[in-house]
Coordinates of C-alpha atoms in Angstrom, one line a residue:
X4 CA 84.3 189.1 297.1
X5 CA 83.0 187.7 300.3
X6 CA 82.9 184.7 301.6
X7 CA 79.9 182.7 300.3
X8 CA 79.7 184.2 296.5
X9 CA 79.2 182.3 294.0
X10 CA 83.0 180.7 293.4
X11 CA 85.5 179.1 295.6
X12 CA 87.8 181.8 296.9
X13 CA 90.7 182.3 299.3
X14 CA 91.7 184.5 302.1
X15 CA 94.7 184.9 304.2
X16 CA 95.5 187.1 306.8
X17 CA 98.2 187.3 309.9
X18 CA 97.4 187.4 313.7
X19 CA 99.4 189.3 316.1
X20 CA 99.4 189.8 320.4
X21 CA 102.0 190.3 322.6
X22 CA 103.6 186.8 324.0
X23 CA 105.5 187.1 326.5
X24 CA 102.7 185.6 328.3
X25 CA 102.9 182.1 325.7
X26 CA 106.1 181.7 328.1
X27 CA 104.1 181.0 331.8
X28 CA 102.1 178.4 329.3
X29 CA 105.3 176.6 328.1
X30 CA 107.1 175.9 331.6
X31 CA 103.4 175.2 333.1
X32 CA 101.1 173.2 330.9
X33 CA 98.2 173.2 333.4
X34 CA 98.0 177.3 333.0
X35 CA 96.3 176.5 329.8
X36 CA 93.3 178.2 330.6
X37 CA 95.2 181.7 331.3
X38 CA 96.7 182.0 328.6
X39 CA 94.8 184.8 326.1
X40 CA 97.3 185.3 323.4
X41 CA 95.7 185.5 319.7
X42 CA 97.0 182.1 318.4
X43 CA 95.2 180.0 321.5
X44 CA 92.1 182.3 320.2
X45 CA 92.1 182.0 316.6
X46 CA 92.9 177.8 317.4
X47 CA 89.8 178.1 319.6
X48 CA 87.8 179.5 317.1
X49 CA 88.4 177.1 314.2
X50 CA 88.3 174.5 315.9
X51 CA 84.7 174.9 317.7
X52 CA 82.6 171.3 318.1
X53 CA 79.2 172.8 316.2
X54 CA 81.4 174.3 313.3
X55 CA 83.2 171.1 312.7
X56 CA 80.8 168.3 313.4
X57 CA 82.0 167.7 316.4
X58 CA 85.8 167.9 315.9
X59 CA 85.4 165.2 313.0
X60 CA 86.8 167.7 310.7
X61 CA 89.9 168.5 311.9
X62 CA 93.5 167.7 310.7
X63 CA 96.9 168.8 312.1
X64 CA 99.7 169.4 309.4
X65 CA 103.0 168.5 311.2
X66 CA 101.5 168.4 314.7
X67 CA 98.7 166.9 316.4
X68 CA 95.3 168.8 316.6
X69 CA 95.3 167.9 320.4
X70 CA 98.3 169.9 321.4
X71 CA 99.1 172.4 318.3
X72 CA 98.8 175.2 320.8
X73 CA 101.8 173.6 322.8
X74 CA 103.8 172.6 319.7
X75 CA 103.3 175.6 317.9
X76 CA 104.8 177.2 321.1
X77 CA 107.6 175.1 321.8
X78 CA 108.6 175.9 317.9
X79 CA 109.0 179.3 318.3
X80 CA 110.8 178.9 321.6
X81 CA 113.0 176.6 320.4
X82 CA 113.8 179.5 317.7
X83 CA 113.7 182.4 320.2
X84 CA 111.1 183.4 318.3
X85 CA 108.5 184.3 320.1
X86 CA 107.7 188.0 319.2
X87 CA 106.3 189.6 315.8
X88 CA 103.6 187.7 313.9
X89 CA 102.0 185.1 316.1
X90 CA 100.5 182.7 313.1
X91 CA 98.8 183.1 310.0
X92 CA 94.4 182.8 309.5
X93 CA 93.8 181.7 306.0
X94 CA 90.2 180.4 304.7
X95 CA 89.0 178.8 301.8
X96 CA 85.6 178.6 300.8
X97 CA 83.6 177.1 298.1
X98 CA 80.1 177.4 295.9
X99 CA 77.3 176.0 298.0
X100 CA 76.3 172.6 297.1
X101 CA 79.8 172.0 295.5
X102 CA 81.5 169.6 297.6
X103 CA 80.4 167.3 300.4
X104 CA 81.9 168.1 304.0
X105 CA 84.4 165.3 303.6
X106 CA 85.5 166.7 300.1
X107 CA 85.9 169.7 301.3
X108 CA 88.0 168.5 304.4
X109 CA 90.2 167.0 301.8
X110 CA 90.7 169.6 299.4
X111 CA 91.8 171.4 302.3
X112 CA 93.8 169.2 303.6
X113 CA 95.5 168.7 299.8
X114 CA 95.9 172.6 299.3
X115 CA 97.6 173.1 303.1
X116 CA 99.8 170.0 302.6
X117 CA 101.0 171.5 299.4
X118 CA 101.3 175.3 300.4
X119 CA 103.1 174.8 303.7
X120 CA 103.4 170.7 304.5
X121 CA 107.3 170.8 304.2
X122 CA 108.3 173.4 306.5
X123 CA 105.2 174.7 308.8
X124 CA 103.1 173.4 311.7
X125 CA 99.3 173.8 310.4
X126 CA 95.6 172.9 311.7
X127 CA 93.1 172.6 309.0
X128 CA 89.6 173.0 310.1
X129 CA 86.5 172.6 308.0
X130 CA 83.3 174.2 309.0
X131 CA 79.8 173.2 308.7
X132 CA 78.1 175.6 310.4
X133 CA 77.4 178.1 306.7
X134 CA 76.0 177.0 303.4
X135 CA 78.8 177.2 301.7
X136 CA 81.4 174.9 303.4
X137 CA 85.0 176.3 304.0
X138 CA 88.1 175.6 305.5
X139 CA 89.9 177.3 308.1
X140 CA 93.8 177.0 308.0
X141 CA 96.0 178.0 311.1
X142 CA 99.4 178.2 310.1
X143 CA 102.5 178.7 312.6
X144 CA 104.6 181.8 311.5
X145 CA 108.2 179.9 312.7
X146 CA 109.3 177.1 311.0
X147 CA 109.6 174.0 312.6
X148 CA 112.4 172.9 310.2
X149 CA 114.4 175.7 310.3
X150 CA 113.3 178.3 312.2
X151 CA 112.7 181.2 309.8
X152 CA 109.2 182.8 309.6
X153 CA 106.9 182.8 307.1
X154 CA 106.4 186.5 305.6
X155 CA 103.0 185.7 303.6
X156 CA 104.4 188.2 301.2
X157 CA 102.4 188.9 297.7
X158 CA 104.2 186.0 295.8
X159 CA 103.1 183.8 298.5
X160 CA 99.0 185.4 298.2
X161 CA 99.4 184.4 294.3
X162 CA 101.3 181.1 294.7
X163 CA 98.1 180.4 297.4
X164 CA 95.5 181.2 294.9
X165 CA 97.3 179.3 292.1
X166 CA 97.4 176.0 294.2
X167 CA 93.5 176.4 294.7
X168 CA 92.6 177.2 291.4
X169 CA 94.5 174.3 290.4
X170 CA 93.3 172.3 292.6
X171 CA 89.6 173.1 292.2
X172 CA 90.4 172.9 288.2
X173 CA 91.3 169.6 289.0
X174 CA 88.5 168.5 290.3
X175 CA 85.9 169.8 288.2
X176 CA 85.1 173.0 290.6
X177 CA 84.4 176.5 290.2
X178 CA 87.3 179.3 290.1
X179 CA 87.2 183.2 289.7
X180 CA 88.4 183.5 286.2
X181 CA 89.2 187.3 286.0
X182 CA 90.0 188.3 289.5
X183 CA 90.0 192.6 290.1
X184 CA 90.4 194.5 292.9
X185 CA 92.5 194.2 295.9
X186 CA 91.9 193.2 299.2
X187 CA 91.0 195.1 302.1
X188 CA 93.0 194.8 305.8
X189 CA 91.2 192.2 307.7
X190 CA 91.0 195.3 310.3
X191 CA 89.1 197.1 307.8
X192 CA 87.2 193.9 306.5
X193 CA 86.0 193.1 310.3
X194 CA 84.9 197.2 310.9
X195 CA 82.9 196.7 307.3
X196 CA 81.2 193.8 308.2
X197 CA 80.4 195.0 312.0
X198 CA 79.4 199.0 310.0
X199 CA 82.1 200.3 312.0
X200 CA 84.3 203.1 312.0
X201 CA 87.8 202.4 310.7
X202 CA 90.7 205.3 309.8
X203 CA 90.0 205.1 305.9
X204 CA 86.2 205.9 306.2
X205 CA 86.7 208.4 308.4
X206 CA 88.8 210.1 305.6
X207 CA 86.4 209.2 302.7
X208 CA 83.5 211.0 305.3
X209 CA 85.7 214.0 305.1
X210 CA 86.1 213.7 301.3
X211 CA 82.9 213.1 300.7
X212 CA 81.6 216.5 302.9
X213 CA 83.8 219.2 301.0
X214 CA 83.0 217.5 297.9
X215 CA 79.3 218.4 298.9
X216 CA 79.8 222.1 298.1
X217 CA 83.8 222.3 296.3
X218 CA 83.1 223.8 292.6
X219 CA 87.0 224.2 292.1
X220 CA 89.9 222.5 293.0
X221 CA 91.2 225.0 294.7
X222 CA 87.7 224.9 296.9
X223 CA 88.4 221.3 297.1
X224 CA 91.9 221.5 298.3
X225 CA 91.0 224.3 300.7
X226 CA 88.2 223.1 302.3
X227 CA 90.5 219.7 303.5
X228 CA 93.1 222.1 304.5
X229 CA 90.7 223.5 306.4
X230 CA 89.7 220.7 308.5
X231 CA 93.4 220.0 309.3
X232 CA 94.6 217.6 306.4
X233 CA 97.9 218.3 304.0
X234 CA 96.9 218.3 300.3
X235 CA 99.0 217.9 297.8
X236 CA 97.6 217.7 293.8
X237 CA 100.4 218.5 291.8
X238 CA 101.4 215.2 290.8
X239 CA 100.6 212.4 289.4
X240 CA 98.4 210.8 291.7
X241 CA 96.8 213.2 294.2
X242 CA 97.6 212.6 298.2
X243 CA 95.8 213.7 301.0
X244 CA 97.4 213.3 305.2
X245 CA 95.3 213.0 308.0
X246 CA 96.3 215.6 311.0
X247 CA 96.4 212.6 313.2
X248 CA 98.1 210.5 310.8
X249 CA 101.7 209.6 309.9
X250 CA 101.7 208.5 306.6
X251 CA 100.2 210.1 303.0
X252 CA 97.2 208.2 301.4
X253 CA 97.0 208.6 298.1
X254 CA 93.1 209.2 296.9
X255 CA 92.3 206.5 294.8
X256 CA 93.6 204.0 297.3
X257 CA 90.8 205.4 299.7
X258 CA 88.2 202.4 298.0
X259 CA 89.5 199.6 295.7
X260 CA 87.0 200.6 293.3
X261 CA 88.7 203.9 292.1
X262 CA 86.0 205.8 293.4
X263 CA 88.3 208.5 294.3
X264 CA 90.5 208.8 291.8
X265 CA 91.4 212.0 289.8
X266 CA 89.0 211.2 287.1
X267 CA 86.5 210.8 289.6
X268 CA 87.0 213.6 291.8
X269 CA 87.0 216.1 289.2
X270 CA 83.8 214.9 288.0
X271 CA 82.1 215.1 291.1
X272 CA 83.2 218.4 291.5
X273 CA 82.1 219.3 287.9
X274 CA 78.6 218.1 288.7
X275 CA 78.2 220.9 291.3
X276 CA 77.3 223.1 289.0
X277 CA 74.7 220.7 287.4
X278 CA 73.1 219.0 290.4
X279 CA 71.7 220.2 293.9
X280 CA 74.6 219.6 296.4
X281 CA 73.4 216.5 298.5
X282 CA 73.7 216.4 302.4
X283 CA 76.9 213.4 303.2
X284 CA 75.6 210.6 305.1
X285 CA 76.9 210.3 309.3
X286 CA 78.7 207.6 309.8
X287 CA 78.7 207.6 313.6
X288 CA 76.2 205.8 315.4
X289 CA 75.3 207.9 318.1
X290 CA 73.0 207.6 321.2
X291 CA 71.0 209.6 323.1
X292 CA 72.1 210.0 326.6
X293 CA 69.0 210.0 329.3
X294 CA 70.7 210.7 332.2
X295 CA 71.7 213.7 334.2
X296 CA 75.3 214.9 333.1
X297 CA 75.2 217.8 335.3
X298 CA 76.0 215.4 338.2
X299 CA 78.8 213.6 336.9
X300 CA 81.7 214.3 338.4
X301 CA 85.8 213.3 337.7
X302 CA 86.5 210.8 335.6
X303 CA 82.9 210.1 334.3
X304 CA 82.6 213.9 333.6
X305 CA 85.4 213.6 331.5
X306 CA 84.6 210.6 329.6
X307 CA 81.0 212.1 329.2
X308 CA 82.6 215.3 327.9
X309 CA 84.7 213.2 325.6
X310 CA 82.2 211.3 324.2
X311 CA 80.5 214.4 323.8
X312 CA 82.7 215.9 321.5
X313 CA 83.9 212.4 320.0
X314 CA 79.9 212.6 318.7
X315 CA 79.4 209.2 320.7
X316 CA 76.6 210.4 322.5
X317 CA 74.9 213.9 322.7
X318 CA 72.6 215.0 325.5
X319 CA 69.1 214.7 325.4
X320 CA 67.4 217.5 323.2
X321 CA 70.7 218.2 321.4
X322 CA 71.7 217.8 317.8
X323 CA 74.7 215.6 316.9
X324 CA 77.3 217.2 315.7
X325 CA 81.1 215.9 313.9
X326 CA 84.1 215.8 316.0
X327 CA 86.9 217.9 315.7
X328 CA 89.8 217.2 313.6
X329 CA 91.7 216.7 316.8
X330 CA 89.5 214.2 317.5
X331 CA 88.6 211.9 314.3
X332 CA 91.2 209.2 314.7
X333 CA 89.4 208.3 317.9
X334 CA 86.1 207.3 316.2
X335 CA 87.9 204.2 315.5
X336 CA 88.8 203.4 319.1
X337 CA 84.8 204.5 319.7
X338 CA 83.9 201.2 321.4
X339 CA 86.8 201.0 324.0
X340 CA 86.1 204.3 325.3
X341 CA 82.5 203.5 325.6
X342 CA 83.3 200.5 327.3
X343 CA 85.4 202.5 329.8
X344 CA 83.1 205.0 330.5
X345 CA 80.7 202.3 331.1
X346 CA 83.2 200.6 333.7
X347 CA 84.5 203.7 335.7
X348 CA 80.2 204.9 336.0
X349 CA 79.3 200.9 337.0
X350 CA 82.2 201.1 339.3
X351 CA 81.7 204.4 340.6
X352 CA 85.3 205.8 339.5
X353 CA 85.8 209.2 339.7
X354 CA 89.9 209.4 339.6
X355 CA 93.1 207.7 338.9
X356 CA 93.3 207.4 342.2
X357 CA 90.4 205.2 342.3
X358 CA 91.4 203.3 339.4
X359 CA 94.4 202.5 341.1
X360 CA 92.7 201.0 344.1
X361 CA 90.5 199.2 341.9
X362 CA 93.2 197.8 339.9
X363 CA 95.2 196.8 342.8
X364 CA 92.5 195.1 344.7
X365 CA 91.2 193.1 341.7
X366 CA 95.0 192.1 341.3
X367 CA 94.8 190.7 344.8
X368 CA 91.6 188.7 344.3
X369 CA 92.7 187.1 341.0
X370 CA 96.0 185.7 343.3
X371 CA 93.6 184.4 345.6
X372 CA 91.6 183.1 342.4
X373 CA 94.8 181.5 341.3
X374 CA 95.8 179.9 344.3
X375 CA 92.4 178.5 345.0
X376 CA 92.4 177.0 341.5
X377 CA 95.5 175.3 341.9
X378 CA 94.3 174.0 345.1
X379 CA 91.6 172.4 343.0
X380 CA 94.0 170.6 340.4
X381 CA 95.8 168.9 343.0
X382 CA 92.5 167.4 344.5
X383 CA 91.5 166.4 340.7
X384 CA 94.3 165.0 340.7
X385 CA 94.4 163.0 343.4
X386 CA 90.4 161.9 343.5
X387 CA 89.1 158.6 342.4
X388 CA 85.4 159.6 343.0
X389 CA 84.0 160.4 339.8
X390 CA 81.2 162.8 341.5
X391 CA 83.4 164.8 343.3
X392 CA 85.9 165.0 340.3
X393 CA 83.1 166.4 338.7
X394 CA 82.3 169.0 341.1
X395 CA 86.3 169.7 341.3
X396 CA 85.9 170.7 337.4
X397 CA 83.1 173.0 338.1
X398 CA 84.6 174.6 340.3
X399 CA 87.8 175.0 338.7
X400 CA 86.0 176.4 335.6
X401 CA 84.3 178.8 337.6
X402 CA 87.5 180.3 339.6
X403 CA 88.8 180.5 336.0
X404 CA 85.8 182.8 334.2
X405 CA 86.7 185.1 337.9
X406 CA 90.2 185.0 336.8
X407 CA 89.7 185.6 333.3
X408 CA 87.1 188.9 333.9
X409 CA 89.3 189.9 336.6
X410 CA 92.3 190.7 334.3
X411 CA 89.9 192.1 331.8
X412 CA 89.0 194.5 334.3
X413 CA 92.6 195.4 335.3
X414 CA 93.1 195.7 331.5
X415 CA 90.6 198.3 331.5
X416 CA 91.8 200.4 334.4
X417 CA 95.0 200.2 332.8
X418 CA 93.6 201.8 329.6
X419 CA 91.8 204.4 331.8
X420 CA 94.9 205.5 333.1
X421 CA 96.4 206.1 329.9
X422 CA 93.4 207.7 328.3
X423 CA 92.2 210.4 330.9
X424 CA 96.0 212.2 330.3
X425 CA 95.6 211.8 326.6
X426 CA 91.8 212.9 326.9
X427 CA 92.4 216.0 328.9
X428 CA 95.4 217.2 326.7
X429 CA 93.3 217.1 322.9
X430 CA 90.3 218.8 324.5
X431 CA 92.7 221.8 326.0
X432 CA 94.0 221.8 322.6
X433 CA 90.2 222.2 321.2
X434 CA 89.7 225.0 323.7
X435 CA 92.5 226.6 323.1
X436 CA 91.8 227.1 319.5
X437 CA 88.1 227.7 319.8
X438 CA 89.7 230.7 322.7
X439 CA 92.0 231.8 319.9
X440 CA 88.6 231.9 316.6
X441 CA 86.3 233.6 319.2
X442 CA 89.3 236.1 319.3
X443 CA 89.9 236.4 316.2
X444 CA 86.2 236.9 315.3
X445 CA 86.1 239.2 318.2
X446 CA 89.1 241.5 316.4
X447 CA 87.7 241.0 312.9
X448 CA 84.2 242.8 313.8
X449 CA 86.3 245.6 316.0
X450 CA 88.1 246.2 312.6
X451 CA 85.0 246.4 310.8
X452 CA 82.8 248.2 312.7
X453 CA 85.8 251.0 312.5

């Protein structure tokens, strides 16, 4: 159910970066602004002034809403804890028209207190900004008592949605009686809601397309195995592995709606006799490329090549066509690798070696950045002029967006680097085996035209 229906419902999910970076921020409280780590984010977020009526509607659990960043921080380093899950994201939302905004705050407020009051550091938020009011609940993952991390196993889900329930019975709210179905990875749940690509559509695409035309199982199973995947439906419940994938799925966990079970997949195949096979919808959203290809050259060749046969983009004039198995996985990471093929052609990039240089000299400007900025705080510091103070912030805010782009750019050079080997490599691999069918075609007509 989404947020908004018609009943008061519950969400919780974890947030995760790398933080080695949260340490800089600890020692050196006026790096504030550099640091870029999930939990500063996801504070950020909840606590924005237009969501919350101006900041009216906030309250800190065990630490102060003003400095619950630097807490939350100093917890986990006083643990040595300072890797794994960053915090916890959980929402709570109710029936339009329910509750008033300062209800809601304090129902929030009630349900935090009694879910994590006696052992975690938490920042309850209430937002304004929907028709249905909700509250957002930031949750640190170390303990402040004794240092051990909250899991947010299943028993903790239930025990969440139990408190709420209650709490909403209490008060004369609405609850979801009967609730069916489980939820869906807040990575999936954000490429939903964007209609993205995410790894368990691109499985259900593939499904769906040999189920087009599969009158048998044994069609069914072939045509997968075709395509690269491992089939196995001998047992109980029937599994399916992606080439580019790890672990076994199991098909009726592809929806939460048992869409793909074996009941269902055996009817759809039935109905292949019955009904005219219909066409599978494409799931990529692919543009239409204007320019001249032909003149790309290095790096931008390559990414145009990729993108290419990733089904991103297609020359003008061409049809779209599906990617290789070798290549479906990457429909998920579809955006970056548009984004850095729009960076190395903005930027004129045409090899590593020009990433390099890129990369090197931005790091260079974003020291001088740095050192300017500091510059700055000590002369805030020291003013008494309220006009040039002012100025003194501007400037400071400014030399800080620089800094921040700046290591977004080096952030994309550095994923260039690591995607043109990675690129090169799977399209040899398609060549090679389009070399080795042409062949084999080539040796099949030889024998039959003997």
């Amino acid at each position: 159910m989404k947020e908004g229906d018609n009943l008061a419902i519950t969400k919780i999910w974890a947030v995760n970066d790398d933080l080695n970076r949260v340490l800089n921020y600890i020692k050196n409280p006026d790096k504030t602004t550099e640091l870029g780590d999930g939990l500063k984010e996801v504070l950020a977020y909840t606590t924005q002034g237009y969501k919350t009526n101006e900041k009216e509607y906030i309250t800190g659990i065990n630490c102060d809403p003003k400095t619950s960043l630097k807490q939350m921080m100093n917890t986990k380093l006083s643990y040595n804890k300072m890797d794994g899950r960053l915090a916890f994201h959980a929402v709570q939302s109710f029936k339009p028209g329910e509750v008033t905004p300062e209800k809601c705050h304090a129902l929030g407020v009630q349900l935090a207190k009694q879910m994590w009051g006696n052992r975690f550091e938490v920042v309850v938020s209430t937002h304004l900004d929907k028709e249905h009011l909700h509250n957002h609940f930031v949750i640190n993952s170390v303990s402040w008592v004794d240092g051990m991390k909250y899991d947010n196993r299943k028993s903790d889900i239930d025990h969440f949605r139990e408190l709420n329930d209650a709490i909403c019975k209490e008060h004369g709210l609405s609850i979801i009686e009967n609730p069916s179905g489980k939820a869906m990875n807040y990575g999936e749940w954000n490429a939903e809601k964007k209609d993205g690509i995410y790894f368990r559509k691109i499985i259900r695409y593939d499904v769906d397309t040999v189920l087009s035309y599969a009158r048998t199982l044994d069609q069914f199973k072939e045509g997968l195995e075709e395509i690269g995947y491992q089939v196995d439906l001998s047992g109980k419940h029937w599994t399916l592995k992606h080439p580019q994938s790890k672990r076994t799925f199991r098909f009726y966990k592809l929806t939460r709606d048992n869409h793909y079970d074996e009941e269902h997949l055996v009817e759809r195949i039935n109905n292949n006799y019955l009904f005219p096979m219909q066409p599978v919808a494409d799931i990529i959203p692919c543009k239409e490329y204007q320019g001249d290809h032909k003149k790309l050259k290095g790096i931008k060749a390559l990414y145009f090549k990729y993108c290419y046969t990733l089904g991103i983009i297609r020359p003008k004039g061409c049809k779209q066509h599906y990617p290789s198995p070798q290549l479906r996985k990457d429909l998920i990471y579809m955006d970056k690798i548009t984004n850095e093929n729009t960076f190395a052609g903005k930027h004129d990039l045409e090899t590593l070696e020009d990433v390099l240089a890129f990369k090197l000299s931005m790091q260079e400007q974003i020291t001088t950045w740095i050192s300017q900025r500091r510059c700055i705080y000590n002369k805030i510091k020291r003013t008494h002029d309220p006009e040039l103070k002012q100025q003194l912030e501007q400037d400071k805010d400014t030399l800080t967006s620089k800094i921040a782009h700046g290591k977004k750019e080096i952030k994309l050079c550095e994923d260039i680097e690591k995607r043109v080997p990675d690129m090169e490599e799977k399209l040899k691999q398609i060549q090679e085996l389009e070399n080795e069918r042409n062949e084999q075609q080539i040796e099949y007509e030889r024998s039959f035209n003997l």
